[in-house]
Short mmCIF file of C-alpha atoms in Angstrom, two decimals:
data_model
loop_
_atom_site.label_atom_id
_atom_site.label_comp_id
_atom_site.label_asym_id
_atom_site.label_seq_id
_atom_site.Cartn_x
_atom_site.Cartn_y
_atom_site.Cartn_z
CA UNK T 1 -24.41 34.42 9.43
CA UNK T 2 -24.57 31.98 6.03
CA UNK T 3 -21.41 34.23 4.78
CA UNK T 4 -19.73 33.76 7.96
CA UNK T 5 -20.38 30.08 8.08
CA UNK T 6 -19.13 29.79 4.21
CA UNK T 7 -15.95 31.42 4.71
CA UNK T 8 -15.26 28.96 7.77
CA UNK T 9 -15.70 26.29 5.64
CA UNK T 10 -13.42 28.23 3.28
CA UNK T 11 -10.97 28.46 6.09
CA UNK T 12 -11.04 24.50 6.57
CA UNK T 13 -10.60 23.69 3.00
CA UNK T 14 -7.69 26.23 2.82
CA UNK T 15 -6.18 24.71 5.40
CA UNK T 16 -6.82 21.21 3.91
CA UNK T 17 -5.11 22.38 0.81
CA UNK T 18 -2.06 24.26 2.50
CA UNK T 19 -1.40 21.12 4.25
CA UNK T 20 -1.45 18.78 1.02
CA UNK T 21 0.82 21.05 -0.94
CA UNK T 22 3.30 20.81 1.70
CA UNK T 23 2.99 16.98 1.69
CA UNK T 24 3.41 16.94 -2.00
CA UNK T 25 6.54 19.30 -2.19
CA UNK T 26 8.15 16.65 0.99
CA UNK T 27 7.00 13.43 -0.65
CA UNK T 28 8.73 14.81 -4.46
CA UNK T 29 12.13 15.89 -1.76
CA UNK T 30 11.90 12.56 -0.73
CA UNK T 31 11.40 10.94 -3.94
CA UNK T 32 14.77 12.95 -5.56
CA UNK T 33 16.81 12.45 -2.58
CA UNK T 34 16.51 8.57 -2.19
CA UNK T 35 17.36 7.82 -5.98
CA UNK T 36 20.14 10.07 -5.27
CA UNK T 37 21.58 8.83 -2.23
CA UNK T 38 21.09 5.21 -3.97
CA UNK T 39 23.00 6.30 -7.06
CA UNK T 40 25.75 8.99 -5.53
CA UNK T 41 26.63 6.36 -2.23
CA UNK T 42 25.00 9.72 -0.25
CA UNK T 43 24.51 8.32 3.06
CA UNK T 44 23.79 11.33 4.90
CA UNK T 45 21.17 12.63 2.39
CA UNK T 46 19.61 9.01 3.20
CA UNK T 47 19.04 9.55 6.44
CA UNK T 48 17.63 13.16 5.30
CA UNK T 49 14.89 10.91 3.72
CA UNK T 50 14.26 9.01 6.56
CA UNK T 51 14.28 11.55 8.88
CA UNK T 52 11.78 13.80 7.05
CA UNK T 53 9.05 11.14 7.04
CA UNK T 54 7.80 11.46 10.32
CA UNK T 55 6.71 15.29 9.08
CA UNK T 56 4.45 13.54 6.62
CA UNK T 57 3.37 10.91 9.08
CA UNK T 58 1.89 14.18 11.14
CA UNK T 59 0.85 16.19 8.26
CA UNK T 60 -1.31 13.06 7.58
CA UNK T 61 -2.64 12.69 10.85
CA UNK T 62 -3.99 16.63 10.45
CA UNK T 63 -4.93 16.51 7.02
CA UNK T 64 -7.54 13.83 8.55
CA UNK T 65 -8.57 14.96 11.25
CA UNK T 66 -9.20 18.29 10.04
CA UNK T 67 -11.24 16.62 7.42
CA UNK T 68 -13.00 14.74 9.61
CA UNK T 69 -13.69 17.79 12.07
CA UNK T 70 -15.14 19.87 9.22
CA UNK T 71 -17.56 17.12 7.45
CA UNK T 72 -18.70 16.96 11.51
CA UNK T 73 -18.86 20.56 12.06
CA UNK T 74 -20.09 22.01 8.44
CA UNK T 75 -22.13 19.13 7.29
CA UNK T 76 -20.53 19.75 3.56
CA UNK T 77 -22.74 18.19 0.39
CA UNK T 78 -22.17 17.25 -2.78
CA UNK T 79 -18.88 19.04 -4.11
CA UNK T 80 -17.59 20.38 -0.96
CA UNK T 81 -18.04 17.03 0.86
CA UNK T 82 -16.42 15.93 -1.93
CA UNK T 83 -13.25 17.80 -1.93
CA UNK T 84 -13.15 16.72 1.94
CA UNK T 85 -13.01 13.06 1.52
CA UNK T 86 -10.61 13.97 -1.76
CA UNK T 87 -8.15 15.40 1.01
CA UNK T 88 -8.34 12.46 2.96
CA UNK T 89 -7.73 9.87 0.54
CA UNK T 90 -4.79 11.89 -1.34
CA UNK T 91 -3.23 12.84 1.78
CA UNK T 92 -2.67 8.64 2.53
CA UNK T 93 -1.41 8.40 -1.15
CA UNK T 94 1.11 11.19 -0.43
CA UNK T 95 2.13 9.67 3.55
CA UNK T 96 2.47 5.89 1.20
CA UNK T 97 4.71 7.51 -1.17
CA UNK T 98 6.74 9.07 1.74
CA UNK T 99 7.09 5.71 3.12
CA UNK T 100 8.27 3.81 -0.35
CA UNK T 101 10.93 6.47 -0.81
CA UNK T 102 12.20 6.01 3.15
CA UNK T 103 12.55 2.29 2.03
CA UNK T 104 14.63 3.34 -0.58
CA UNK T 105 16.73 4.97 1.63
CA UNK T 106 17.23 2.93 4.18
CA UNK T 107 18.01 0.33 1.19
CA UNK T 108 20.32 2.91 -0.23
CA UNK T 109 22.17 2.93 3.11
CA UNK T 110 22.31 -1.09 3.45
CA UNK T 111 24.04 -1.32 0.04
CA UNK T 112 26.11 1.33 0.70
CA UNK T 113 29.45 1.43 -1.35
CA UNK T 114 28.51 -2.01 -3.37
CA UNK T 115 29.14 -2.07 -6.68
CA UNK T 116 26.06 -1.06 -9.21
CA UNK T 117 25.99 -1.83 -12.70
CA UNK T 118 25.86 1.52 -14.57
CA UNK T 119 23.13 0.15 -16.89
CA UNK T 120 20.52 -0.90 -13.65
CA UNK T 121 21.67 2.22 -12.08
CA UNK T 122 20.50 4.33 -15.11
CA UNK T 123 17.21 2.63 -15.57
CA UNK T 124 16.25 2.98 -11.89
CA UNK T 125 16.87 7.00 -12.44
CA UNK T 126 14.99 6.78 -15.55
CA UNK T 127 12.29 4.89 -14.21
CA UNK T 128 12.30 7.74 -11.05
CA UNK T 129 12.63 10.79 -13.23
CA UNK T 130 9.49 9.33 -14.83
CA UNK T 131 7.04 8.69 -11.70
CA UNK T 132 8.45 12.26 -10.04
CA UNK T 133 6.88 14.04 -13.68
CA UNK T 134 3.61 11.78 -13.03
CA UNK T 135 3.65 12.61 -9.43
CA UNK T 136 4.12 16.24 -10.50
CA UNK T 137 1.11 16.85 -13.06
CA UNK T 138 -0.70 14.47 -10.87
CA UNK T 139 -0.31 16.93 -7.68
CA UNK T 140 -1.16 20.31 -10.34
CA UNK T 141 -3.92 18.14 -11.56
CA UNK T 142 -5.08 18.20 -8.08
CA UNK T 143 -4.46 21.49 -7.12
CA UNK T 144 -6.39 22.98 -10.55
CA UNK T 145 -8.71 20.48 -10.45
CA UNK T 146 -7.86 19.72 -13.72
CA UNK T 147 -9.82 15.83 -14.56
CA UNK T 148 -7.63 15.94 -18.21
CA UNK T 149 -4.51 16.30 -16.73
CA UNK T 150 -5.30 13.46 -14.10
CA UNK T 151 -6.36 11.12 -16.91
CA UNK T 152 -3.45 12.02 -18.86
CA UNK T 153 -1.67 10.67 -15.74
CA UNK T 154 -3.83 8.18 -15.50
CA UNK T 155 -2.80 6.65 -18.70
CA UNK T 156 0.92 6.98 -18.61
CA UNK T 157 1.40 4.48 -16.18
CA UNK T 158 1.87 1.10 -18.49
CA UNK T 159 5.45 3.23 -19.32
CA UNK T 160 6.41 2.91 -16.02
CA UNK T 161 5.49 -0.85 -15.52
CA UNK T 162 7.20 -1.69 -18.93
CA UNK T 163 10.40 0.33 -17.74
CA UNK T 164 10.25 -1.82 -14.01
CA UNK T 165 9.69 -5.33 -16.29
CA UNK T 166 12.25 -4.82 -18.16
CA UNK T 167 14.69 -3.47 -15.07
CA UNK T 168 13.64 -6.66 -13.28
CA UNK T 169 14.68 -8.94 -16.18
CA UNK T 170 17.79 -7.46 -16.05
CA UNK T 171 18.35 -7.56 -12.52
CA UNK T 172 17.62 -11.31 -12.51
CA UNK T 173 20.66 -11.54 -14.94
CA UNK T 174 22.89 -9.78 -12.79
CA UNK T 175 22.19 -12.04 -10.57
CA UNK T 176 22.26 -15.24 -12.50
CA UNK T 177 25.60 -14.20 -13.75
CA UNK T 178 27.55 -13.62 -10.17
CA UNK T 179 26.57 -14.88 -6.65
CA UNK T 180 28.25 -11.63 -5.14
CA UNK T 181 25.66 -9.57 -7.30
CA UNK T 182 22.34 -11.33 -4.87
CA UNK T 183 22.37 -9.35 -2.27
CA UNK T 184 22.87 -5.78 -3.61
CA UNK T 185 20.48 -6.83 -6.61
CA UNK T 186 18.10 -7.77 -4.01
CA UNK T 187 17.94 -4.25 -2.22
CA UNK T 188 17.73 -2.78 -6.18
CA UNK T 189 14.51 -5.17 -6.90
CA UNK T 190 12.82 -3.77 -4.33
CA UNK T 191 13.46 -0.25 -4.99
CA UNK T 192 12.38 -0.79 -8.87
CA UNK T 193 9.20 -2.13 -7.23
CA UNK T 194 8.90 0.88 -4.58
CA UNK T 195 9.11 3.22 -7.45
CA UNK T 196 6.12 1.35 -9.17
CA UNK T 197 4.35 1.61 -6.17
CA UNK T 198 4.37 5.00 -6.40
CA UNK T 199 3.44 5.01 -9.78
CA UNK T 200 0.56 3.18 -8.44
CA UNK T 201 -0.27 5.75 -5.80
CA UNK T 202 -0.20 8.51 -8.20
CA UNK T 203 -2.64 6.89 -10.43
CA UNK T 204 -4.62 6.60 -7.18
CA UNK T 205 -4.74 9.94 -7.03
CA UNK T 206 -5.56 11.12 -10.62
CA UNK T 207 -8.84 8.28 -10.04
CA UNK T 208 -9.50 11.00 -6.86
CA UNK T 209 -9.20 14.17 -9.19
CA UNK T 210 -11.72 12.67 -11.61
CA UNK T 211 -13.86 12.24 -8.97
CA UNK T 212 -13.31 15.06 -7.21
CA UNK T 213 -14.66 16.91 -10.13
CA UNK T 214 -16.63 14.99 -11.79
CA UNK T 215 -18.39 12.80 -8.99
CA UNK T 216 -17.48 9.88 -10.42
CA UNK T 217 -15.16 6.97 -10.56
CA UNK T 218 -12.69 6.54 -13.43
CA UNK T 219 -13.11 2.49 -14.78
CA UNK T 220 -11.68 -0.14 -11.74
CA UNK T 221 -9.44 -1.80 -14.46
CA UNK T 222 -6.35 0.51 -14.69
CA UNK T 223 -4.38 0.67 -17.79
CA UNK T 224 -1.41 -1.35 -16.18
CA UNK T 225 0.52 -4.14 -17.62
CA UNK T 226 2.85 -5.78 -15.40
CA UNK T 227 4.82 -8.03 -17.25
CA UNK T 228 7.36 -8.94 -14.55
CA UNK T 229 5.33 -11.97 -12.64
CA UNK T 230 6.07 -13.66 -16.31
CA UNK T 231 9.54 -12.64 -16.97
CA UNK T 232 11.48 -15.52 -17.75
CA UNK T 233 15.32 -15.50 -17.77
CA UNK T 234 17.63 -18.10 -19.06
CA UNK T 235 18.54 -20.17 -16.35
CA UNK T 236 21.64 -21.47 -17.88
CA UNK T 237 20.35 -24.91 -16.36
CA UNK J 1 -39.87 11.42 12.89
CA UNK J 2 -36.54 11.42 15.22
CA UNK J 3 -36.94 7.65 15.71
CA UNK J 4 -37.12 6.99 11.66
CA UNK J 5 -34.06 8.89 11.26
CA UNK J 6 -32.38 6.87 13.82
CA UNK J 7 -33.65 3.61 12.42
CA UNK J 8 -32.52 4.93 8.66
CA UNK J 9 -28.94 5.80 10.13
CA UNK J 10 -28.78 2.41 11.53
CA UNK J 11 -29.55 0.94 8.49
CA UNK J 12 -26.84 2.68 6.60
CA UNK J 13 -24.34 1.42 9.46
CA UNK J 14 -25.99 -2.23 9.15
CA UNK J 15 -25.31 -2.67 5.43
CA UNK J 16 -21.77 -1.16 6.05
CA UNK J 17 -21.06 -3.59 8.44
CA UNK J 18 -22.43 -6.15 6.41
CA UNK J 19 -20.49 -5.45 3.27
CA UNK J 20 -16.77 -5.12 5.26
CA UNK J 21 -17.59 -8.79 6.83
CA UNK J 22 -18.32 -9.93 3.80
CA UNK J 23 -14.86 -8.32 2.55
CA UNK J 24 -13.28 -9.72 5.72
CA UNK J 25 -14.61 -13.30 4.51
CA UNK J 26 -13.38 -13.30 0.81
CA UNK J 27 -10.05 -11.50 1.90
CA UNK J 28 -9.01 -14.25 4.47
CA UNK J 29 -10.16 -17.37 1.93
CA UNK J 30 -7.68 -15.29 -0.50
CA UNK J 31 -4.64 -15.38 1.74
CA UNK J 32 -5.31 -18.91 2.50
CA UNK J 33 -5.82 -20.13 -1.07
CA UNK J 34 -3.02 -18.27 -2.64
CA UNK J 35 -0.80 -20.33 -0.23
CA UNK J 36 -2.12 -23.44 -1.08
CA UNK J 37 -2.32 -22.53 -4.84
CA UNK J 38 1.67 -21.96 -4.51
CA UNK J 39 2.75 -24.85 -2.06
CA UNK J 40 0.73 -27.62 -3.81
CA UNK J 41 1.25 -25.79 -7.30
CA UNK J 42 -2.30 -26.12 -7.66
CA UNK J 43 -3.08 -23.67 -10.97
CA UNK J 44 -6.67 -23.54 -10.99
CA UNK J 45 -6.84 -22.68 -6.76
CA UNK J 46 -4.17 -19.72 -7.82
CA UNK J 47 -6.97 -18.89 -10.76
CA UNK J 48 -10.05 -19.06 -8.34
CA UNK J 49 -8.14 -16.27 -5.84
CA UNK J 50 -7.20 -13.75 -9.06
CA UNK J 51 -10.96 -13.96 -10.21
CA UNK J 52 -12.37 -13.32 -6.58
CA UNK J 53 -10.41 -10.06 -6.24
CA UNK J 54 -12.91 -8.71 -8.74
CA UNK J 55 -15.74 -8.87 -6.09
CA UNK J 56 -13.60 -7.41 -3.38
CA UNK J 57 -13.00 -3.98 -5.48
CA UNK J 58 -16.65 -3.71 -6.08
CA UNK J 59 -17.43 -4.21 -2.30
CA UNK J 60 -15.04 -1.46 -1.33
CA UNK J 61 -16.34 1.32 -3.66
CA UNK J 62 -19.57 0.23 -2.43
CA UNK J 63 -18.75 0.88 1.28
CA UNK J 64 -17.04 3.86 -0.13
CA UNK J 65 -19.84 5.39 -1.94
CA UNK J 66 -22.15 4.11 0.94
CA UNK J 67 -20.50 5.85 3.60
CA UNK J 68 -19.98 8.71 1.91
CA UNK J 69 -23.72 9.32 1.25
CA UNK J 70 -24.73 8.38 5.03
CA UNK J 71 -22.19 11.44 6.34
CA UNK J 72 -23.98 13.66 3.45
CA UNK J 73 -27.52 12.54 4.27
CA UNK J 74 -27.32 11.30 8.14
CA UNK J 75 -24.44 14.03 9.26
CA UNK J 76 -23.75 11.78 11.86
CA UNK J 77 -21.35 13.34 14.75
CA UNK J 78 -19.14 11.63 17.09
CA UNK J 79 -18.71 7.83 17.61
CA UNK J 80 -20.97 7.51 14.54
CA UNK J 81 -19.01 9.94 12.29
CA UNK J 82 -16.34 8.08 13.57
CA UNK J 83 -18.10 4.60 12.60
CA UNK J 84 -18.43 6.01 8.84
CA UNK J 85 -14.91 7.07 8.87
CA UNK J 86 -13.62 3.57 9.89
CA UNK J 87 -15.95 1.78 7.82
CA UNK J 88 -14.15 3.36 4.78
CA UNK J 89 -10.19 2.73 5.95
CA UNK J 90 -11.07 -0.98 6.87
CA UNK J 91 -12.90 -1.78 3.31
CA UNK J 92 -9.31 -0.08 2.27
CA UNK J 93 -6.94 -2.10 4.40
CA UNK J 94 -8.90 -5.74 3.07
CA UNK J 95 -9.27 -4.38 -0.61
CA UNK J 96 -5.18 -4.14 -0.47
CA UNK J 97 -5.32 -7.07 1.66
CA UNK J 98 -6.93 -9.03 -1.37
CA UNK J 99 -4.75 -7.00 -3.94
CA UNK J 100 -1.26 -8.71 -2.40
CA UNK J 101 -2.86 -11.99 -1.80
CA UNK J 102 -3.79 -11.94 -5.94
CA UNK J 103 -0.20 -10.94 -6.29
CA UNK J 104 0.85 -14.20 -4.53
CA UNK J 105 -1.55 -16.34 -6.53
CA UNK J 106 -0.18 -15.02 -9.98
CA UNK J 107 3.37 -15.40 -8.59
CA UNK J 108 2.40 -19.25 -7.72
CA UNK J 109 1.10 -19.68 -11.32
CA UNK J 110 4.34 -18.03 -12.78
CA UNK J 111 6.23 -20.44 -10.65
CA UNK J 112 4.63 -23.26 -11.56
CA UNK J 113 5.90 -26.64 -10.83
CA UNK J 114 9.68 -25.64 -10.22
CA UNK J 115 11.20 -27.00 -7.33
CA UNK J 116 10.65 -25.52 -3.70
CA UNK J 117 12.88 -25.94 -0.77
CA UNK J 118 11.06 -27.26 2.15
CA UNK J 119 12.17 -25.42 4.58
CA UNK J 120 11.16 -22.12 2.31
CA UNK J 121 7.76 -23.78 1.93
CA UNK J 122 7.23 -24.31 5.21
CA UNK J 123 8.28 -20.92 6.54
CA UNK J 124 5.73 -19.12 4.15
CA UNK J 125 2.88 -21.44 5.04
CA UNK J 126 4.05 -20.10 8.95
CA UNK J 127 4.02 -17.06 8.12
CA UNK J 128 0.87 -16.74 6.25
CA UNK J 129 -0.58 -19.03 9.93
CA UNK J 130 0.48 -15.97 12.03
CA UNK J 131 -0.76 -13.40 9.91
CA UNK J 132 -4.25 -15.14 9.29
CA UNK J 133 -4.55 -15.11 13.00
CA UNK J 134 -3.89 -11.78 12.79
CA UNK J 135 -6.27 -10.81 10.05
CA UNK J 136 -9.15 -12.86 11.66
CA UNK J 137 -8.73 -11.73 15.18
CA UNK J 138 -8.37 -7.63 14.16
CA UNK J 139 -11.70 -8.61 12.27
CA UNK J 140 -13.77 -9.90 15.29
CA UNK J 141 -12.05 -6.80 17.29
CA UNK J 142 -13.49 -4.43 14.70
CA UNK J 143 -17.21 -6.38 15.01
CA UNK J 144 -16.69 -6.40 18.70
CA UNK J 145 -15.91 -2.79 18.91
CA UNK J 146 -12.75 -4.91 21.67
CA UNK J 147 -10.03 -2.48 21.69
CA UNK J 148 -7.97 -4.84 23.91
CA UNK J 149 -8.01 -7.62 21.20
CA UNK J 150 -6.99 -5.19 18.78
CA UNK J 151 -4.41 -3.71 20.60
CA UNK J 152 -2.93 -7.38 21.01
CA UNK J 153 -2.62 -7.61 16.96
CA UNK J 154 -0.90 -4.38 16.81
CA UNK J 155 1.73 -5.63 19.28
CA UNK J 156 2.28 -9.13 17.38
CA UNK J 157 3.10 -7.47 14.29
CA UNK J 158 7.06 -7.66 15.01
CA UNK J 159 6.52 -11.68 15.26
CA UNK J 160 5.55 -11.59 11.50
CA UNK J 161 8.51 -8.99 10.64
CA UNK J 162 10.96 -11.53 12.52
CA UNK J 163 10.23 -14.60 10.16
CA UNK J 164 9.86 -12.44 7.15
CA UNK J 165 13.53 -11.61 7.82
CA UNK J 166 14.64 -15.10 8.70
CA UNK J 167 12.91 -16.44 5.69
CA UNK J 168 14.51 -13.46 3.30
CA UNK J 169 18.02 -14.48 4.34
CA UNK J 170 16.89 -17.97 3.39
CA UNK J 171 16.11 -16.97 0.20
CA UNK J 172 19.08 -15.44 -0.23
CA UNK J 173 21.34 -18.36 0.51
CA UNK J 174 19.61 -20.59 -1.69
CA UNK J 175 20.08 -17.50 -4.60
CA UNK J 176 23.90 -18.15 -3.98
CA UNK J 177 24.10 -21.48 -3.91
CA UNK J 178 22.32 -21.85 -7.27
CA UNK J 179 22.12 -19.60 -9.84
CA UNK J 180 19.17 -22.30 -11.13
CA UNK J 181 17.33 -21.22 -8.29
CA UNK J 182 16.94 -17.06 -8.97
CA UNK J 183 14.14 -16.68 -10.63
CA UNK J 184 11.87 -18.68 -8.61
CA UNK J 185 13.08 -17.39 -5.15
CA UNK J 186 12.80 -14.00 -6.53
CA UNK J 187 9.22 -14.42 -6.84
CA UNK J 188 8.92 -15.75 -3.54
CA UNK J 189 10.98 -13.19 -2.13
CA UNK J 190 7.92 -11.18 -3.01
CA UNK J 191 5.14 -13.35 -1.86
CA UNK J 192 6.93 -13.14 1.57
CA UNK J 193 6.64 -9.22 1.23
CA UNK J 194 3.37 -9.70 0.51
CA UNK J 195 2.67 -11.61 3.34
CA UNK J 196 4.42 -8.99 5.26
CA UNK J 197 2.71 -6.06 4.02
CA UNK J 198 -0.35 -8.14 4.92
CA UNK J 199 0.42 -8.17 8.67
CA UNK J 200 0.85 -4.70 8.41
CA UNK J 201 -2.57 -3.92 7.02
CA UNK J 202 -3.61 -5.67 9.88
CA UNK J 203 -1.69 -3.39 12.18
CA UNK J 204 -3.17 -0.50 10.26
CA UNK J 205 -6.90 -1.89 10.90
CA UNK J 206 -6.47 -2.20 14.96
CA UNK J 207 -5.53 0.81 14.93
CA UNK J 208 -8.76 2.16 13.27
CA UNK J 209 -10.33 -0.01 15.81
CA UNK J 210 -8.66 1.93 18.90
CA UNK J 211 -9.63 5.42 16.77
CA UNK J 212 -13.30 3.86 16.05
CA UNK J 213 -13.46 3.04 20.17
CA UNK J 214 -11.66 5.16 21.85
CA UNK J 215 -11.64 8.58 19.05
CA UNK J 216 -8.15 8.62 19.65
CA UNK J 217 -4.78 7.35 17.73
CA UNK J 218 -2.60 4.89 18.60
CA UNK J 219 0.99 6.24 19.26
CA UNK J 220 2.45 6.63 15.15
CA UNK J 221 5.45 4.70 16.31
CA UNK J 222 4.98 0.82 15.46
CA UNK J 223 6.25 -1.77 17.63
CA UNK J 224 7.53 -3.49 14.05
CA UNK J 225 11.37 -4.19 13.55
CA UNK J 226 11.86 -5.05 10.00
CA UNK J 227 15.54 -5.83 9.94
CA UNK J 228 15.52 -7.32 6.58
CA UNK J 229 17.02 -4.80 4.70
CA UNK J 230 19.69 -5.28 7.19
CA UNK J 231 20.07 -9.21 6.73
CA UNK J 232 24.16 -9.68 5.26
CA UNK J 233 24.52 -12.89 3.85
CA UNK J 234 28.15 -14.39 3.32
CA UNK J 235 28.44 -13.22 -0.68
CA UNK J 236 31.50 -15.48 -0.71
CA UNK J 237 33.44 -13.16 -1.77
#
């Protein structure tokens, strides 16, 4: 009977963890794809981004309340209960990183064939390439449990908010320099800071792996040093 | 021995509820001060808010950590499982809730004393109104346990996304007319996301109400219509 009621719970977690990798391989898709469609003018592969988010949204929704059904039902302690409410919050990391990368989509298809500078174009794929490797090791992290990995992580992200200060500095000039520039540089700002944000959410999740494993939180002040708030630009004026 | 259990679970739940109304409180001073601290340029309000999201964080690992050990210790099923649950996305809803409102206070000090349209002013103080309103009544509907009431913030949420769009085309025009005046509606380009990203914490808190209530979810469809990344503005070109 105690074997029968372990490999239940084995079954839940299994399931939990099926359903998380598939979240993580969408939410990476997504990730690629909406850089792409920004920088290759790729309208249909936006609305591939867009239109895959909903499969996140419901993945979510079972992640939880399969979570929830199994803390209810096998009463899980220490560890195991653990590795529950670790599914839970990583899960609504993954569905928030699903939703940045639709909004870079759906910004990709508002700018459309408008002009990019090569220069802000680069950086934004630099700045992506670099969260998708965090987002990477942070998901193996998870998946092996593996608290050096996630502080490794963990650390890393002051390169991506030095890469988005210095992207929004130049952005700002772009805009100084040409009125037509606004409104395309607008849609751009945002995506830098949607990329951020999911630099933030993977650090989110490497503070889950450390507890996961180790029962305990990582320090509340993160490693992060967003310079942008202060980034003055030459006004001309 | 039954009744001490009871009394001990209701305990847990009592110093739960105790610590997200005292999140509740600090979170809506937040939003209400970082406006101030940016329309009356008032530095050391803006200062007050960044130090107070300090107290916030610590509150929400509390609840965290709290709830956490009542579903290990009290394995409560049910409406009460589903009282722990909530109890954990709420004090995660006004932690975030505090993070964007510290945002808007550090963009108010970065801003300083440069000059501010009226009519920009005045549309962010509105919109901050509405979603105050919204923040305060979803609170009372998660103390009530009133599904109605929180079912009325979810649906008001696309009043908020309106004037954030209005105000973002504002923004924009007064980007082209000026190249003098970039850098400062850039940052409140973002405090109006913020604001926005508010309401929608908001939306995301009613409808932990209706699961806390009712153990069901509201439909995953929102009734928002964010048509800002939409807006065109006349580049002049």
């Amino acid at each position: 009977m105690a074997e029968h009621i372990v490999s239940s719970y084995d079954n839940d977690l299994q399931g939990l963890r099926r359903r998380i990798t598939e979240m993580g391989g969408i939410a990476e898709k997504m990730l690629v794809d909406s850089i792409a469609a920004l920088v290759r003018h790729d309208k249909a592969l936006a609305q591939s981004v867009i239109a895959s988010d909903s499969r996140l949204d419901v993945l979510q929704r079972e992640v939880e309340e399969s979570a929830i059904l199994t803390i209810a039902r096998r009463q899980p302690l220490a560890v195991d209960l653990r590795e529950t409410i670790s599914a839970i919050r990583v899960s609504g990391d993954v569905e928030r990183i699903g939703d940045l990368a639709k909004n870079i989509a759906k910004r990709a298809l508002a700018i459309g064939e408008e002009f990019q500078p090569q220069k802000i174009v680069l950086g934004l794929q630099h700045m992506s390439d670099l969260v998708l490797g965090q987002l990477k090791d942070v998901l193996d992290a998870y998946t092996q449990q593996d608290t050096a990995k996630a502080v490794d992580v963990w650390k890393r992200d002051g390169a991506i908010d030095a890469l988005y200060t210095s992207l929004f500095r130049e952005l700002l000039t772009y805009m100084m320099e040409d009125p037509r520039n606004i409104s395309f540089c607008t849609h751009l700002l945002f995506c830098a800071k949607n990329i951020e944000r999911i630099g933030d959410h993977t650090t989110n999740i490497a503070e889950t792996v450390h507890y996961l494993v180790l029962g305990e939180n990582l320090a509340i002040d993160r490693p992060k040093n967003d310079r942008s708030i202060d980034a003055t630009v030459n006004t001309g004026a």
